[in-house]
Amino acid sequence: MKNRIARFAINALALLILAGPAFAGSGSFSFTRPTNKNDSTVKITERTSSGALITRTKATITPGMTAEQKRDAIKEALEANGYTVTSTGTPPADPGITISGVRGGRKLWFDPGATGEAKDSVTVPRARHASVSFDGVFDTLDWDGSAATFTAGIITDHGEVSVTYRAEELGGAPVSGDYLAGRLFSDLYDAASDLGAQLTLDGSTILVDFDAGAAQGDDVGLIFGTTSPSKGLSAGARIEGPVNFPPGVIVPEIPASGSTFNGQ
């Protein structure tokens, strides 16, 4: 009997693999107005669960673009790279995109470059793992010479929380990503826990594990942003592919990176 169930499971899995979309999920990003004074390149990277690079899509954000224009430039670049992308959000909501048809277990990672946005976000339906990184050293003045801001936050079905620092709260000098991540981690830890997210600090990266109770809806993910012109901020989440197997079928788990998720 066990062998028969196992064979049935393997056959069902094979059919679903051939079907392709059964394993597919989606990831969404939203954007606020870029403030860069020079051309800046943003990147969306897709990797396997083990971290191998699949594709990296680049888009050029030119000075003076609105949030909608930035969204449209990223959407066009992704479509040219073979992705299925839909536009989301109309003012006053932050404009964004949803990338569909991404295989479950893959990671989508966004690097906003030097666009100087106060707040971006990444959400994945039923997300279980995500992370945000502040790599390198960050200027504490924004593109206009005012105090830069640095933001990180958590989104779950239970609500959202974010923390924003202004440059003067960080000593007013170039600040290291390790220090930024540590400060944000400390201030977010308890509130994130209340929302069903467990945070782990790994140098300049905040790793996020969402518990099953917090990962049931469409809006599970991260808030991140900086108005600093320095590069080094990036964030992403693992795609959770919805798969509906017949009752009683034992299904191999989609490969996962667990709490070591890092999409770069």
Short mmCIF file of C-alpha atoms in Angstrom, two decimals:
data_model
loop_
_atom_site.label_atom_id
_atom_site.label_comp_id
_atom_site.label_asym_id
_atom_site.label_seq_id
_atom_site.Cartn_x
_atom_site.Cartn_y
_atom_site.Cartn_z
CA MET A 1 0.00 0.00 0.00
CA LYS A 2 2.81 2.40 0.94
CA ASN A 3 4.58 1.68 -2.35
CA ARG A 4 1.37 2.36 -4.25
CA ILE A 5 0.93 5.72 -2.48
CA ALA A 6 4.56 6.59 -3.12
CA ARG A 7 4.24 5.76 -6.82
CA PHE A 8 1.04 7.81 -6.99
CA ALA A 9 2.82 10.73 -5.34
CA ILE A 10 5.74 10.51 -7.77
CA ASN A 11 3.40 10.32 -10.76
CA ALA A 12 1.36 13.25 -9.49
CA LEU A 13 4.52 15.23 -8.89
CA ALA A 14 5.79 14.44 -12.38
CA LEU A 15 2.55 15.64 -13.92
CA LEU A 16 2.69 18.85 -11.93
CA ILE A 17 6.29 19.46 -12.91
CA LEU A 18 5.31 19.04 -16.55
CA ALA A 19 2.41 21.40 -15.99
CA GLY A 20 4.88 24.06 -14.84
CA PRO A 21 2.46 26.76 -13.65
CA ALA A 22 1.28 24.52 -10.80
CA PHE A 23 4.55 25.31 -9.09
CA ALA A 24 4.43 28.99 -10.01
CA GLY A 25 4.12 31.86 -7.59
CA SER A 26 4.46 35.62 -7.71
CA GLY A 27 6.34 38.48 -6.08
CA SER A 28 5.44 42.16 -5.89
CA PHE A 29 7.44 45.35 -5.44
CA SER A 30 6.21 48.88 -4.75
CA PHE A 31 8.10 52.14 -5.20
CA THR A 32 8.15 55.74 -4.03
CA ARG A 33 9.58 58.70 -5.96
CA PRO A 34 13.28 58.34 -6.84
CA THR A 35 15.46 61.36 -6.02
CA ASN A 36 18.66 60.54 -7.93
CA LYS A 37 20.38 63.42 -9.75
CA ASN A 38 22.40 61.10 -12.01
CA ASP A 39 21.39 58.02 -13.99
CA SER A 40 21.11 55.03 -11.64
CA THR A 41 20.81 51.33 -12.40
CA VAL A 42 18.36 49.17 -10.46
CA LYS A 43 18.44 45.37 -10.59
CA ILE A 44 15.97 42.55 -10.01
CA THR A 45 17.68 39.19 -9.61
CA GLU A 46 16.17 35.71 -9.65
CA ARG A 47 18.09 32.88 -8.01
CA THR A 48 17.50 29.23 -7.23
CA SER A 49 16.85 28.16 -3.62
CA SER A 50 20.54 27.26 -3.35
CA GLY A 51 21.60 30.72 -4.56
CA ALA A 52 22.57 30.02 -8.18
CA LEU A 53 21.96 32.97 -10.50
CA ILE A 54 19.13 32.52 -13.01
CA THR A 55 18.61 36.02 -14.40
CA ARG A 56 19.50 39.58 -13.52
CA THR A 57 17.38 42.33 -15.03
CA LYS A 58 18.65 45.92 -15.11
CA ALA A 59 16.76 49.16 -15.68
CA THR A 60 18.09 52.72 -15.89
CA ILE A 61 16.36 55.31 -13.71
CA THR A 62 17.01 58.82 -14.99
CA PRO A 63 16.85 62.06 -12.96
CA GLY A 64 13.38 63.53 -12.50
CA MET A 65 11.44 60.30 -12.97
CA THR A 66 8.22 59.89 -11.00
CA ALA A 67 7.50 56.71 -9.07
CA GLU A 68 5.18 55.62 -11.91
CA GLN A 69 7.90 56.20 -14.51
CA LYS A 70 10.37 54.19 -12.46
CA ARG A 71 7.81 51.41 -12.18
CA ASP A 72 7.23 51.46 -15.93
CA ALA A 73 10.97 51.35 -16.72
CA ILE A 74 11.45 48.30 -14.48
CA LYS A 75 8.36 46.60 -15.91
CA GLU A 76 9.57 47.14 -19.48
CA ALA A 77 13.01 45.70 -18.68
CA LEU A 78 11.52 42.63 -17.00
CA GLU A 79 9.15 41.99 -19.90
CA ALA A 80 12.06 42.25 -22.32
CA ASN A 81 13.75 39.57 -20.22
CA GLY A 82 10.76 37.21 -20.63
CA TYR A 83 8.85 37.85 -17.39
CA THR A 84 5.09 38.26 -17.03
CA VAL A 85 4.58 41.56 -15.22
CA THR A 86 1.52 43.58 -14.27
CA SER A 87 1.39 47.15 -12.98
CA THR A 88 -0.07 47.81 -9.54
CA GLY A 89 -0.96 50.87 -7.50
CA THR A 90 -2.28 54.23 -8.61
CA PRO A 91 -1.79 57.51 -6.72
CA PRO A 92 -2.06 57.98 -3.78
CA ALA A 93 -1.02 54.33 -3.49
CA ASP A 94 2.64 53.60 -4.23
CA PRO A 95 2.95 52.27 -7.81
CA GLY A 96 4.49 48.86 -8.25
CA ILE A 97 4.66 45.61 -10.17
CA THR A 98 3.72 41.97 -9.71
CA ILE A 99 5.97 39.38 -11.36
CA SER A 100 4.00 36.20 -12.06
CA GLY A 101 4.94 32.67 -13.05
CA VAL A 102 8.07 32.40 -10.88
CA ARG A 103 8.81 28.83 -9.83
CA GLY A 104 8.25 28.06 -6.16
CA GLY A 105 11.45 28.03 -4.12
CA ARG A 106 13.12 30.70 -6.26
CA LYS A 107 14.26 34.00 -4.77
CA LEU A 108 13.45 37.46 -6.10
CA TRP A 109 15.85 40.17 -4.98
CA PHE A 110 15.66 43.93 -5.61
CA ASP A 111 18.62 46.31 -5.60
CA PRO A 112 17.41 49.94 -5.88
CA GLY A 113 20.92 51.22 -6.61
CA ALA A 114 21.42 54.92 -5.89
CA THR A 115 17.84 56.00 -6.65
CA GLY A 116 17.42 57.50 -3.17
CA GLU A 117 13.90 56.28 -2.45
CA ALA A 118 12.46 56.73 1.03
CA LYS A 119 10.49 53.49 0.92
CA ASP A 120 10.20 50.44 -1.33
CA SER A 121 8.57 47.14 -0.44
CA VAL A 122 8.60 43.50 -1.48
CA THR A 123 5.70 41.14 -0.78
CA VAL A 124 5.10 37.49 -1.64
CA PRO A 125 1.88 35.56 -0.99
CA ARG A 126 2.43 33.18 1.96
CA ALA A 127 6.08 34.28 2.19
CA ARG A 128 8.14 32.31 4.68
CA HIS A 129 11.66 33.72 4.21
CA ALA A 130 13.03 37.15 3.30
CA SER A 131 15.94 39.44 4.07
CA VAL A 132 17.17 43.02 3.77
CA SER A 133 20.82 44.05 3.53
CA PHE A 134 22.76 47.28 4.07
CA ASP A 135 26.12 46.47 2.52
CA GLY A 136 29.05 48.88 2.66
CA VAL A 137 29.16 52.46 3.91
CA PHE A 138 26.34 54.99 3.46
CA ASP A 139 26.45 58.74 2.95
CA THR A 140 24.29 60.51 5.53
CA LEU A 141 23.32 63.37 3.19
CA ASP A 142 20.70 62.79 0.50
CA TRP A 143 20.86 63.91 -3.14
CA ASP A 144 19.73 67.42 -2.10
CA GLY A 145 22.24 67.75 0.73
CA SER A 146 19.67 67.22 3.51
CA ALA A 147 19.81 64.53 6.18
CA ALA A 148 19.32 61.09 4.63
CA THR A 149 16.81 58.59 6.01
CA PHE A 150 17.17 54.82 6.45
CA THR A 151 14.13 52.55 6.76
CA ALA A 152 13.34 48.87 7.32
CA GLY A 153 10.11 47.13 8.29
CA ILE A 154 7.98 43.99 8.31
CA ILE A 155 4.61 43.28 6.67
CA THR A 156 2.40 40.33 7.72
CA ASP A 157 -1.29 39.49 7.90
CA HIS A 158 -1.22 40.81 11.47
CA GLY A 159 -0.12 44.30 10.39
CA GLU A 160 3.07 46.12 9.58
CA VAL A 161 5.81 47.93 11.45
CA SER A 162 8.74 50.00 10.22
CA VAL A 163 11.58 52.02 11.72
CA THR A 164 13.16 55.08 10.11
CA TYR A 165 16.37 56.80 11.20
CA ARG A 166 17.48 60.27 10.18
CA ALA A 167 21.20 60.90 9.70
CA GLU A 168 21.52 63.02 12.85
CA GLU A 169 20.36 60.01 14.90
CA LEU A 170 23.32 58.04 13.54
CA GLY A 171 26.11 60.48 14.37
CA GLY A 172 25.96 62.63 11.23
CA ALA A 173 28.92 60.96 9.47
CA PRO A 174 29.15 58.18 6.87
CA VAL A 175 27.62 55.14 8.56
CA SER A 176 28.43 51.45 8.10
CA GLY A 177 25.83 48.99 6.92
CA ASP A 178 26.59 46.70 9.86
CA TYR A 179 25.74 49.51 12.27
CA LEU A 180 22.55 50.42 10.39
CA ALA A 181 21.36 46.82 10.25
CA GLY A 182 22.12 46.35 13.94
CA ARG A 183 20.16 49.44 14.99
CA LEU A 184 17.19 48.55 12.80
CA PHE A 185 17.27 44.94 13.97
CA SER A 186 17.19 45.96 17.64
CA ASP A 187 14.27 48.34 17.20
CA LEU A 188 12.25 45.98 15.00
CA TYR A 189 12.84 42.71 16.86
CA ASP A 190 10.03 42.76 19.44
CA ALA A 191 7.42 44.37 17.19
CA ALA A 192 8.23 41.94 14.37
CA SER A 193 7.83 39.02 16.78
CA ASP A 194 4.35 40.27 17.68
CA LEU A 195 3.47 40.19 13.98
CA GLY A 196 4.70 36.61 13.51
CA ALA A 197 8.20 37.30 12.14
CA GLN A 198 11.46 36.08 13.65
CA LEU A 199 14.49 38.25 12.94
CA THR A 200 18.14 37.15 12.87
CA LEU A 201 21.05 39.54 12.41
CA ASP A 202 23.92 38.42 10.16
CA GLY A 203 26.38 41.29 9.82
CA SER A 204 24.75 43.86 7.53
CA THR A 205 21.78 41.57 6.74
CA ILE A 206 18.52 41.15 8.64
CA LEU A 207 17.13 37.67 7.97
CA VAL A 208 13.38 37.22 8.40
CA ASP A 209 11.48 33.97 8.99
CA PHE A 210 7.69 34.31 8.92
CA ASP A 211 5.72 31.75 10.89
CA ALA A 212 2.89 29.90 9.16
CA GLY A 213 0.25 31.91 11.01
CA ALA A 214 1.64 35.16 9.62
CA ALA A 215 2.16 33.89 6.10
CA GLN A 216 -1.35 33.21 4.85
CA GLY A 217 -2.18 36.26 2.76
CA ASP A 218 -0.94 38.19 -0.25
CA ASP A 219 0.90 40.91 1.64
CA VAL A 220 3.75 39.27 3.54
CA GLY A 221 7.19 40.80 3.17
CA LEU A 222 9.49 43.73 3.85
CA ILE A 223 9.65 47.51 3.79
CA PHE A 224 13.04 49.05 2.98
CA GLY A 225 14.50 52.30 1.72
CA THR A 226 17.09 55.04 1.98
CA THR A 227 17.35 58.54 0.57
CA SER A 228 21.14 58.24 0.75
CA PRO A 229 22.81 58.31 -2.70
CA SER A 230 25.04 55.41 -1.64
CA LYS A 231 24.52 51.95 -3.10
CA GLY A 232 24.29 48.84 -0.92
CA LEU A 233 20.66 48.52 0.16
CA SER A 234 18.81 45.50 -1.22
CA ALA A 235 15.98 43.17 -0.20
CA GLY A 236 14.07 40.14 -1.40
CA ALA A 237 11.92 37.15 -0.54
CA ARG A 238 11.52 33.50 -1.49
CA ILE A 239 8.62 32.65 -3.77
CA GLU A 240 6.10 30.20 -2.32
CA GLY A 241 4.53 28.25 -5.17
CA PRO A 242 0.90 27.16 -4.58
CA VAL A 243 0.60 23.46 -5.33
CA ASN A 244 -2.68 21.56 -4.92
CA PHE A 245 -2.05 17.83 -4.67
CA PRO A 246 -4.75 15.16 -4.26
CA PRO A 247 -5.56 14.22 -0.63
CA GLY A 248 -3.21 11.61 0.81
CA VAL A 249 -0.36 12.37 -1.58
CA ILE A 250 2.98 12.86 0.16
CA VAL A 251 4.70 15.74 -1.57
CA PRO A 252 8.44 16.48 -1.54
CA GLU A 253 9.07 19.92 -0.07
CA ILE A 254 10.15 22.72 -2.41
CA PRO A 255 13.87 23.29 -1.70
CA ALA A 256 14.20 26.04 0.87
CA SER A 257 17.07 28.09 2.20
CA GLY A 258 15.45 28.55 5.61
CA SER A 259 16.80 31.24 7.87
CA THR A 260 19.98 31.53 5.78
CA PHE A 261 18.05 33.28 3.00
CA ASN A 262 20.12 35.88 1.22
CA GLY A 263 19.15 36.69 -2.34
CA GLN A 264 22.27 38.40 -3.57
#
